[in-house]
XYZ file of N, CA, C and O in Angstrom:
800
model
N 118.929 92.503 135.897
C 118.291 92.906 134.639
C 116.938 93.546 134.949
O 116.108 92.956 135.639
N 116.674 94.751 134.462
C 115.409 95.419 134.778
C 114.232 94.709 134.125
O 114.363 94.069 133.083
N 113.064 94.806 134.787
C 111.850 94.224 134.224
C 111.478 94.959 132.933
O 111.533 96.187 132.860
N 111.094 94.181 131.934
C 110.658 94.775 130.675
C 109.236 95.309 130.840
O 108.408 94.699 131.522
N 108.933 96.458 130.251
C 107.567 96.984 130.348
C 106.598 96.115 129.556
O 106.960 95.523 128.533
N 105.389 96.020 130.043
C 104.355 95.297 129.308
C 104.017 96.062 128.038
O 103.826 97.268 128.056
N 103.975 95.342 126.923
C 103.511 95.926 125.678
C 102.037 95.596 125.506
O 101.572 94.532 125.910
N 101.311 96.529 124.924
C 99.885 96.350 124.703
C 99.696 95.891 123.260
O 100.033 96.620 122.317
N 99.165 94.683 123.105
C 99.052 94.056 121.793
C 97.587 93.740 121.518
O 96.910 93.099 122.324
N 97.089 94.201 120.371
C 95.727 93.895 119.943
C 95.721 92.749 118.953
O 96.607 92.647 118.097
N 94.737 91.874 119.088
C 94.534 90.771 118.140
C 93.297 91.076 117.316
O 92.223 91.340 117.863
N 93.455 91.035 116.013
C 92.322 91.265 115.112
C 92.199 90.045 114.216
O 92.957 89.874 113.270
N 91.256 89.161 114.537
C 91.048 87.956 113.751
C 89.911 88.127 112.760
O 89.027 88.972 112.940
N 89.934 87.335 111.709
C 88.864 87.390 110.722
C 89.215 86.551 109.511
O 90.343 86.061 109.387
N 88.259 86.381 108.625
C 88.572 85.660 107.396
C 89.370 86.530 106.440
O 90.147 86.022 105.638
N 89.159 87.856 106.490
C 89.848 88.792 105.593
C 89.719 88.314 104.144
O 90.700 88.084 103.445
N 88.470 88.227 103.713
C 88.146 87.626 102.420
C 87.299 88.573 101.575
O 86.144 88.260 101.289
N 87.858 89.710 101.122
C 89.234 90.186 101.293
C 89.345 91.176 102.453
O 88.338 91.669 102.960
N 90.603 91.518 102.863
C 90.787 92.638 103.793
C 90.449 93.943 103.091
O 90.757 94.115 101.909
N 89.784 94.848 103.802
C 89.364 96.105 103.178
C 89.727 97.286 104.072
O 90.299 97.115 105.166
N 89.413 98.485 103.608
C 89.811 99.686 104.333
C 89.113 99.810 105.677
O 89.641 100.438 106.597
N 87.941 99.207 105.820
C 87.275 99.198 107.111
C 88.081 98.449 108.160
O 88.170 98.879 109.317
N 88.684 97.313 107.779
C 89.544 96.571 108.700
C 90.712 97.443 109.160
O 91.059 97.476 110.347
N 91.333 98.133 108.204
C 92.495 98.955 108.537
C 92.102 100.149 109.398
O 92.807 100.498 110.350
N 90.972 100.782 109.079
C 90.517 101.923 109.866
C 90.189 101.509 111.296
O 90.538 102.206 112.254
N 89.516 100.371 111.460
C 89.176 99.887 112.800
C 90.430 99.592 113.605
O 90.527 99.936 114.797
N 91.418 98.959 112.969
C 92.662 98.623 113.666
C 93.438 99.871 114.044
O 93.989 99.968 115.147
N 93.500 100.829 113.136
C 94.215 102.069 113.411
C 93.553 102.836 114.548
O 94.231 103.365 115.443
N 92.225 102.890 114.528
C 91.499 103.602 115.578
C 91.686 102.921 116.925
O 91.902 103.576 117.952
N 91.619 101.585 116.944
C 91.825 100.839 118.185
C 93.234 101.067 118.725
O 93.429 101.260 119.932
N 94.224 101.051 117.827
C 95.607 101.263 118.256
C 95.800 102.646 118.848
O 96.455 102.811 119.888
N 95.208 103.651 118.226
C 95.376 105.029 118.695
C 94.635 105.268 120.001
O 95.191 105.815 120.957
N 93.375 104.856 120.054
C 92.542 105.153 121.224
C 92.940 104.343 122.450
O 92.802 104.807 123.583
N 93.404 103.119 122.244
C 93.731 102.232 123.365
C 95.232 102.092 123.578
O 95.683 101.231 124.330
N 96.005 102.928 122.884
C 97.460 102.984 123.053
C 98.111 101.609 122.873
O 98.931 101.174 123.685
N 97.728 100.933 121.800
C 98.325 99.637 121.495
C 99.693 99.840 120.843
O 99.864 100.725 120.011
N 100.633 99.012 121.226
C 101.949 99.046 120.588
C 101.941 98.310 119.251
O 102.759 98.595 118.372
N 101.020 97.375 119.112
C 100.993 96.542 117.912
C 99.590 95.964 117.737
O 98.889 95.698 118.708
N 99.187 95.777 116.481
C 97.965 95.049 116.168
C 98.351 93.853 115.307
O 99.021 94.009 114.275
N 97.935 92.666 115.729
C 98.253 91.437 115.020
C 97.016 90.980 114.243
O 95.983 90.657 114.837
N 97.123 90.972 112.925
C 96.057 90.442 112.084
C 96.220 88.929 112.000
O 97.310 88.435 111.694
N 95.139 88.195 112.254
C 95.207 86.734 112.253
C 94.137 86.176 111.312
O 92.979 86.022 111.707
N 94.503 85.891 110.063
C 93.523 85.290 109.152
C 93.114 83.899 109.649
O 93.961 83.100 110.060
N 91.813 83.629 109.619
C 91.295 82.347 110.096
C 91.709 81.213 109.164
O 91.793 81.387 107.948
N 91.966 80.055 109.759
C 92.250 78.874 108.962
C 90.964 78.208 108.506
O 90.648 78.139 107.324
N 90.177 77.745 109.485
C 88.906 77.076 109.223
C 87.848 77.746 110.095
O 87.565 77.288 111.202
N 87.263 78.860 109.644
C 86.335 79.621 110.484
C 85.005 78.901 110.678
O 84.161 78.877 109.788
N 84.808 78.299 111.839
C 83.649 77.440 112.078
C 82.329 78.201 111.992
O 81.300 77.615 111.662
N 82.333 79.507 112.239
C 81.086 80.268 112.198
C 80.704 80.686 110.772
O 79.670 81.300 110.565
N 81.563 80.362 109.784
C 81.267 80.762 108.404
C 81.212 79.554 107.484
O 81.498 79.651 106.291
N 80.806 78.402 108.040
C 80.771 77.200 107.205
C 79.562 77.163 106.275
O 79.374 76.209 105.549
N 78.753 78.246 106.280
C 77.616 78.329 105.368
C 78.039 78.829 103.982
O 77.229 78.819 103.065
N 79.277 79.263 103.831
C 79.704 79.742 102.518
C 81.125 79.273 102.224
O 81.881 78.917 103.131
N 81.467 79.299 100.951
C 82.804 78.889 100.521
C 83.796 79.996 100.846
O 83.579 81.158 100.506
N 84.869 79.633 101.514
C 85.903 80.592 101.902
C 87.061 80.493 100.911
O 87.468 79.396 100.514
N 87.600 81.629 100.529
C 88.756 81.657 99.628
C 89.936 80.947 100.272
O 90.112 80.965 101.502
N 90.756 80.328 99.446
C 91.929 79.588 99.911
C 92.742 80.405 100.911
O 92.950 81.610 100.736
N 93.207 79.742 101.978
C 93.912 80.433 103.063
C 95.157 81.151 102.567
O 95.483 82.243 103.049
N 95.873 80.558 101.620
C 97.106 81.181 101.122
C 96.810 82.528 100.470
O 97.566 83.496 100.645
N 95.707 82.626 99.735
C 95.342 83.891 99.085
C 94.914 84.920 100.121
O 95.287 86.100 100.036
N 94.133 84.497 101.118
C 93.693 85.434 102.152
C 94.874 85.932 102.980
O 94.938 87.107 103.362
N 95.831 85.045 103.242
C 97.039 85.441 103.963
C 97.848 86.444 103.143
O 98.304 87.473 103.668
N 98.015 86.176 101.855
C 98.779 87.088 100.995
C 98.131 88.470 100.954
O 98.819 89.498 101.070
N 96.803 88.516 100.821
C 96.115 89.804 100.786
C 96.227 90.535 102.122
O 96.399 91.765 102.150
N 96.138 89.797 103.219
C 96.243 90.426 104.543
C 97.633 91.012 104.749
O 97.780 92.110 105.292
N 98.657 90.312 104.294
C 100.018 90.842 104.400
C 100.178 92.108 103.568
O 100.816 93.075 104.007
N 99.615 92.119 102.368
C 99.692 93.311 101.523
C 98.982 94.490 102.179
O 99.454 95.629 102.122
N 97.840 94.218 102.826
C 97.076 95.291 103.462
C 97.778 95.845 104.691
O 97.776 97.055 104.934
N 98.400 94.963 105.482
C 98.979 95.373 106.766
C 100.380 95.956 106.635
O 100.804 96.756 107.479
N 101.103 95.586 105.588
C 102.531 95.917 105.481
C 102.863 97.403 105.589
O 103.862 97.766 106.238
N 102.081 98.312 105.021
C 102.494 99.723 105.068
C 102.479 100.349 106.465
O 103.115 101.390 106.658
N 101.772 99.770 107.423
C 101.669 100.369 108.753
C 102.595 99.645 109.723
O 102.429 98.449 109.982
N 103.592 100.334 110.293
C 104.560 99.663 111.178
C 103.937 99.126 112.464
O 104.559 98.291 113.144
N 102.717 99.560 112.795
C 102.055 99.023 113.991
C 101.403 97.671 113.734
O 101.002 96.990 114.684
N 101.276 97.293 112.476
C 100.554 96.079 112.120
C 101.522 94.952 111.775
O 102.563 95.177 111.149
N 101.172 93.741 112.157
C 101.862 92.553 111.676
C 100.825 91.452 111.470
O 99.684 91.564 111.920
N 101.210 90.386 110.793
C 100.306 89.296 110.472
C 100.841 88.013 111.082
O 102.032 87.700 110.957
N 99.976 87.261 111.750
C 100.327 85.946 112.300
C 99.642 84.857 111.488
O 98.477 85.010 111.082
N 100.342 83.763 111.274
C 99.778 82.623 110.543
C 99.282 81.529 111.482
O 98.965 80.426 111.032
N 99.176 81.816 112.778
C 98.906 80.749 113.751
C 97.591 80.022 113.474
O 97.521 78.793 113.616
N 96.545 80.743 113.066
C 95.264 80.076 112.819
C 95.292 79.239 111.555
O 94.617 78.203 111.475
N 96.048 79.682 110.562
C 96.174 78.910 109.322
C 97.042 77.681 109.553
O 96.772 76.598 109.023
N 98.079 77.828 110.385
C 98.995 76.714 110.644
C 98.365 75.641 111.525
O 98.738 74.467 111.439
N 97.413 76.026 112.398
C 96.808 75.080 113.334
C 95.712 74.286 112.636
O 94.804 74.872 112.057
N 95.745 72.940 112.682
C 94.678 72.157 112.040
C 93.376 72.265 112.822
O 93.367 72.582 114.008
N 92.280 72.003 112.128
C 90.978 72.006 112.780
C 90.320 73.370 112.767
O 90.869 74.344 112.227
N 89.124 73.463 113.361
C 88.378 74.728 113.366
C 89.142 75.838 114.082
O 89.913 75.585 115.008
N 88.938 77.074 113.637
C 89.572 78.234 114.244
C 88.698 78.747 115.386
O 87.549 79.137 115.158
N 89.264 78.740 116.592
C 88.579 79.265 117.766
C 89.415 80.390 118.365
O 90.641 80.277 118.482
N 88.743 81.467 118.782
C 89.449 82.638 119.299
C 90.310 82.304 120.507
O 91.392 82.863 120.676
N 89.853 81.396 121.357
C 90.618 81.068 122.561
C 91.971 80.445 122.192
O 92.979 80.688 122.871
N 92.018 79.659 121.117
C 93.287 79.091 120.652
C 94.155 80.162 119.997
O 95.382 80.163 120.150
N 93.517 81.075 119.264
C 94.248 82.187 118.647
C 94.990 82.989 119.704
O 96.172 83.317 119.550
N 94.293 83.313 120.791
C 94.895 84.108 121.867
C 96.098 83.388 122.461
O 97.165 83.992 122.660
N 95.969 82.093 122.733
C 97.078 81.331 123.318
C 98.270 81.291 122.370
O 99.434 81.445 122.800
N 98.016 81.103 121.080
C 99.113 80.999 120.115
C 99.802 82.342 119.898
O 101.037 82.405 119.763
N 99.033 83.422 119.832
C 99.658 84.740 119.669
C 100.484 85.076 120.907
O 101.605 85.587 120.792
N 99.979 84.783 122.085
C 100.752 85.054 123.305
C 102.080 84.310 123.271
O 103.118 84.837 123.691
N 102.074 83.087 122.753
C 103.296 82.275 122.702
C 104.319 82.814 121.711
O 105.488 82.415 121.742
N 103.911 83.721 120.817
C 104.838 84.287 119.835
C 105.737 85.366 120.434
O 106.655 85.842 119.767
N 105.484 85.769 121.682
C 106.246 86.837 122.329
C 107.119 86.266 123.442
O 106.675 85.402 124.197
N 108.346 86.769 123.525
C 109.236 86.350 124.603
C 109.396 87.446 125.646
O 110.359 87.460 126.409
N 108.446 88.389 125.664
C 108.460 89.468 126.654
C 107.023 89.698 127.116
O 106.066 89.233 126.467
N 106.833 90.390 128.220
C 105.480 90.540 128.777
C 104.563 91.350 127.861
O 104.975 92.356 127.288
N 103.330 90.882 127.726
C 102.341 91.596 126.919
C 100.980 91.583 127.619
O 100.667 90.665 128.370
N 100.223 92.636 127.390
C 98.800 92.673 127.709
C 98.057 92.479 126.392
O 98.292 93.211 125.429
N 97.176 91.491 126.349
C 96.481 91.168 125.114
C 95.072 91.750 125.100
O 94.328 91.637 126.076
N 94.740 92.349 123.965
C 93.416 92.914 123.727
C 92.841 92.269 122.476
O 93.538 92.127 121.471
N 91.584 91.866 122.549
C 90.934 91.219 121.410
C 89.976 92.218 120.783
O 89.047 92.702 121.433
N 90.221 92.559 119.521
C 89.406 93.556 118.818
C 88.200 92.856 118.197
O 88.339 91.866 117.477
N 87.019 93.379 118.511
C 85.778 92.729 118.102
C 84.761 93.802 117.732
O 84.812 94.924 118.254
N 83.854 93.491 116.829
C 82.761 94.409 116.553
C 81.828 94.477 117.756
O 81.495 93.445 118.352
N 81.427 95.682 118.141
C 80.579 95.829 119.329
C 79.289 95.027 119.201
O 78.760 94.521 120.198
N 78.783 94.885 117.969
C 77.546 94.136 117.781
C 77.732 92.638 117.988
O 76.750 91.896 118.081
N 78.985 92.166 118.079
C 79.244 90.743 118.322
C 79.343 90.412 119.808
O 79.345 89.234 120.181
N 79.429 91.436 120.661
C 79.592 91.179 122.088
C 78.437 90.379 122.667
O 78.630 89.499 123.510
N 77.226 90.674 122.219
C 76.054 90.008 122.786
C 76.062 88.504 122.512
O 75.454 87.735 123.260
N 76.747 88.070 121.445
C 76.802 86.645 121.106
C 78.075 85.969 121.589
O 78.323 84.810 121.258
N 78.847 86.682 122.386
C 80.136 86.134 122.814
C 79.978 84.838 123.604
O 80.837 83.962 123.551
N 78.866 84.709 124.312
C 78.651 83.515 125.124
C 78.548 82.248 124.273
O 78.710 81.134 124.779
N 78.287 82.383 122.959
C 78.186 81.217 122.082
C 79.551 80.759 121.579
O 79.648 79.694 120.960
N 80.593 81.547 121.836
C 81.913 81.205 121.322
C 82.493 80.030 122.099
O 82.194 79.819 123.274
N 83.370 79.297 121.439
C 84.014 78.127 122.029
C 84.842 78.524 123.254
O 85.682 79.412 123.169
N 84.583 77.873 124.408
C 85.303 78.141 125.672
C 85.329 79.642 125.968
O 86.371 80.229 126.278
N 84.153 80.244 125.877
C 84.041 81.702 126.001
C 84.511 82.199 127.365
O 85.149 83.254 127.454
N 84.214 81.460 128.425
C 84.625 81.917 129.756
C 86.138 81.972 129.874
O 86.702 82.896 130.462
N 86.824 81.000 129.266
C 88.289 80.976 129.271
C 88.854 82.137 128.451
O 89.831 82.792 128.855
N 88.238 82.405 127.313
C 88.663 83.518 126.470
C 88.549 84.837 127.221
O 89.462 85.677 127.173
N 87.437 85.026 127.910
C 87.188 86.296 128.603
C 88.169 86.539 129.742
O 88.407 87.685 130.128
N 88.740 85.476 130.285
C 89.742 85.626 131.339
C 91.132 85.894 130.766
O 92.007 86.410 131.453
N 91.327 85.530 129.500
C 92.664 85.609 128.897
C 92.964 86.968 128.276
O 94.136 87.315 128.093
N 91.921 87.734 127.933
C 92.126 89.006 127.233
C 91.176 90.068 127.767
O 90.174 89.762 128.415
N 91.520 91.310 127.446
C 90.559 92.398 127.523
C 90.031 92.607 126.106
O 90.682 92.210 125.138
N 88.875 93.214 125.995
C 88.254 93.393 124.686
C 88.243 94.865 124.288
O 88.050 95.751 125.127
N 88.477 95.088 123.011
C 88.248 96.400 122.404
C 87.081 96.219 121.458
O 87.169 95.468 120.476
N 85.970 96.874 121.771
C 84.761 96.741 120.963
C 84.648 97.945 120.040
O 84.545 99.080 120.496
N 84.688 97.680 118.749
C 84.613 98.740 117.752
C 83.157 98.974 117.388
O 82.465 98.056 116.924
N 82.694 100.181 117.642
C 81.327 100.555 117.285
C 81.261 100.909 115.813
O 81.847 101.896 115.380
N 80.558 100.097 115.054
C 80.385 100.400 113.647
C 79.398 101.542 113.500
O 78.569 101.766 114.380
N 79.472 102.288 112.380
C 78.549 103.409 112.178
C 77.096 102.968 112.334
O 76.684 101.935 111.803
N 76.336 103.742 113.097
C 74.928 103.437 113.291
C 74.632 102.488 114.429
O 73.483 102.187 114.719
N 75.671 101.992 115.109
C 75.484 101.053 116.217
C 75.826 101.758 117.517
O 76.870 102.386 117.632
N 74.967 101.650 118.504
C 75.176 102.332 119.779
C 75.688 101.360 120.822
O 75.178 100.243 120.952
N 76.686 101.780 121.584
C 77.188 100.930 122.659
C 76.125 100.689 123.738
O 76.192 99.743 124.491
N 75.121 101.558 123.791
C 74.066 101.381 124.787
C 73.209 100.151 124.485
O 72.491 99.667 125.342
N 73.283 99.668 123.252
C 72.503 98.494 122.872
C 73.188 97.185 123.252
O 72.625 96.113 123.065
N 74.407 97.263 123.778
C 75.212 96.067 124.000
C 74.975 95.516 125.404
O 75.065 96.239 126.390
N 74.657 94.224 125.467
C 74.569 93.503 126.734
C 75.900 92.800 126.965
O 76.285 91.946 126.171
N 76.617 93.136 128.011
C 77.934 92.554 128.235
C 77.823 91.251 129.027
O 77.342 91.246 130.151
N 78.260 90.139 128.439
C 78.230 88.867 129.159
C 79.438 88.701 130.066
O 80.481 89.321 129.862
N 79.295 87.883 131.093
C 80.404 87.444 131.944
C 81.086 88.571 132.724
O 82.131 88.365 133.313
N 80.535 89.764 132.705
C 81.208 90.872 133.378
C 82.574 91.158 132.787
O 83.525 91.481 133.503
N 82.710 91.053 131.476
C 84.019 91.194 130.831
C 84.464 92.651 130.818
O 83.668 93.571 130.958
N 85.770 92.812 130.638
C 86.373 94.140 130.587
C 86.453 94.595 129.129
O 87.076 93.937 128.299
N 85.801 95.728 128.831
C 85.695 96.190 127.449
C 86.032 97.669 127.359
O 85.591 98.464 128.186
N 86.841 98.012 126.356
C 87.038 99.409 125.978
C 86.309 99.616 124.649
O 86.523 98.863 123.698
N 85.425 100.612 124.591
C 84.675 100.889 123.364
C 85.398 101.946 122.537
O 85.902 102.935 123.073
N 85.445 101.700 121.242
C 86.070 102.622 120.298
C 85.073 102.904 119.188
O 84.504 101.966 118.607
N 84.839 104.176 118.914
C 83.939 104.543 117.820
C 84.683 104.468 116.502
O 85.745 105.072 116.332
N 84.095 103.721 115.594
C 84.703 103.485 114.285
C 84.481 104.683 113.366
O 83.380 105.234 113.320
N 85.506 105.098 112.632
C 85.262 106.112 111.590
C 84.239 105.580 110.583
O 84.095 104.372 110.410
N 83.550 106.469 109.908
C 82.471 106.072 109.007
C 82.949 105.477 107.706
O 82.837 106.113 106.656
N 83.487 104.259 107.750
C 83.931 103.558 106.551
C 82.936 102.424 106.299
O 83.007 101.374 106.917
N 81.982 102.652 105.423
C 80.912 101.691 105.178
C 81.323 100.732 104.066
O 81.041 100.951 102.893
N 82.006 99.668 104.439
C 82.458 98.669 103.463
C 82.504 97.322 104.172
O 82.771 97.252 105.375
N 82.223 96.266 103.442
C 82.285 94.916 103.997
C 82.948 93.993 102.982
O 82.955 94.273 101.779
N 83.473 92.880 103.471
C 84.090 91.904 102.570
C 83.056 91.325 101.613
O 83.350 91.107 100.425
N 81.863 91.052 102.125
C 80.835 90.477 101.255
C 80.468 91.441 100.126
O 80.241 91.023 98.981
N 80.424 92.736 100.426
C 80.131 93.720 99.388
C 81.261 93.773 98.354
O 81.012 93.884 97.147
N 82.496 93.673 98.818
C 83.634 93.663 97.883
C 83.560 92.448 96.972
O 83.775 92.559 95.752
N 83.257 91.278 97.541
C 83.148 90.071 96.711
C 82.029 90.216 95.686
O 82.173 89.835 94.523
N 80.891 90.756 96.115
C 79.763 90.931 95.199
C 80.126 91.869 94.053
O 79.811 91.602 92.881
N 80.804 92.964 94.392
C 81.154 93.941 93.369
C 82.101 93.333 92.331
O 81.948 93.564 91.128
N 83.072 92.554 92.787
C 83.984 91.918 91.838
C 83.216 90.944 90.948
O 83.405 90.903 89.730
N 82.335 90.151 91.565
C 81.547 89.189 90.783
C 80.679 89.885 89.747
O 80.437 89.339 88.658
N 80.231 91.104 90.049
C 79.391 91.869 89.118
C 80.200 92.827 88.245
O 79.631 93.720 87.607
N 81.526 92.644 88.230
C 82.421 93.475 87.409
C 82.326 94.950 87.778
O 82.446 95.822 86.912
N 82.128 95.242 89.061
C 82.120 96.605 89.559
C 83.442 96.889 90.268
O 84.067 95.973 90.812
N 83.893 98.133 90.296
C 85.203 98.444 90.890
C 85.178 98.360 92.413
O 84.158 98.628 93.053
N 86.313 97.964 92.980
C 86.476 97.998 94.438
C 87.645 98.904 94.838
O 88.047 98.927 96.001
N 88.153 99.648 93.877
C 89.197 100.618 94.205
C 88.648 101.615 95.223
O 87.489 102.020 95.149
N 89.469 101.969 96.191
C 89.126 102.844 97.308
C 88.264 102.150 98.366
O 87.920 102.762 99.374
N 87.929 100.870 98.153
C 87.286 100.065 99.192
C 88.281 99.112 99.829
O 88.127 98.728 100.993
N 89.289 98.723 99.066
C 90.384 97.883 99.555
C 91.695 98.591 99.225
O 91.734 99.462 98.353
N 92.795 98.234 99.916
C 94.089 98.810 99.536
C 94.425 98.495 98.084
O 94.028 97.449 97.548
N 95.167 99.390 97.439
C 95.490 99.222 96.019
C 96.168 97.884 95.742
O 95.885 97.225 94.733
N 97.079 97.474 96.631
C 97.789 96.212 96.411
C 96.848 95.018 96.492
O 97.029 94.016 95.799
N 95.837 95.101 97.339
C 94.844 94.032 97.442
C 93.972 94.019 96.189
O 93.669 92.952 95.634
N 93.579 95.188 95.732
C 92.798 95.298 94.489
C 93.562 94.646 93.336
O 92.996 93.868 92.547
N 94.846 94.931 93.262
C 95.674 94.376 92.189
C 95.798 92.854 92.314
O 95.717 92.123 91.326
N 95.967 92.371 93.547
C 96.095 90.922 93.783
C 94.819 90.204 93.349
O 94.869 89.160 92.685
N 93.666 90.760 93.716
C 92.387 90.139 93.349
C 92.250 90.045 91.832
O 91.841 89.009 91.293
N 92.615 91.126 91.143
C 92.516 91.135 89.674
C 93.489 90.146 89.046
O 93.120 89.373 88.135
N 94.724 90.132 89.541
C 95.744 89.271 88.947
C 95.451 87.783 89.156
O 95.816 86.944 88.332
N 94.776 87.449 90.273
C 94.513 86.042 90.591
C 93.081 85.623 90.278
O 92.681 84.489 90.561
N 92.303 86.549 89.711
C 90.952 86.203 89.289
C 90.023 85.818 90.426
O 89.114 85.000 90.222
N 90.216 86.404 91.598
C 89.382 86.051 92.749
C 87.992 86.657 92.634
O 87.817 87.747 92.064
N 87.014 85.952 93.168
C 85.628 86.411 93.355
C 84.838 86.608 92.059
O 83.716 87.090 92.104
N 85.397 86.237 90.948
C 84.639 86.372 89.705
C 83.547 85.319 89.671
O 83.734 84.189 90.090
N 82.399 85.690 89.129
C 81.262 84.751 89.085
C 81.511 83.694 88.017
O 82.291 83.888 87.089
């Protein structure tokens, strides 16, 4: 039996509260520039770095992420972080996503370039850095020259298209009865309205 070729798989974790067009643009750009066969969106179960604010119920965030990712055949959604009890750590996400494949894969972890400098604070960061390569997405206005790379990690930098939108801004706009159409996918916009999410 011939050896199966390694597939290049990107992991994109986050709270996705809600998922917006910036998430999709970053994933699409990473897939194109780094020749990824697939990007796996992984909504966080219990994001330990965001315990300063109330997070929307995991089932709603998962539903919105599926609606956002479904139209692109390169994207899929994993529930591994939601299914795993306890705090969500990237090193566990990587191990669980790898276990979802029965063929060889090269794993890439998609991260904002501005988060690289704080990577050393992540749980079992040295183990994480050995398990994956990183794709660092440069957000508009951020220079890769400003990034200090810890641990001598392997990073591919990707320049993000100019999509200036954030989940926090989307939540604020909904709470203030302002539109978020064209900031999130239409199906996500509809889901938020139908379920009354983010209203003050």
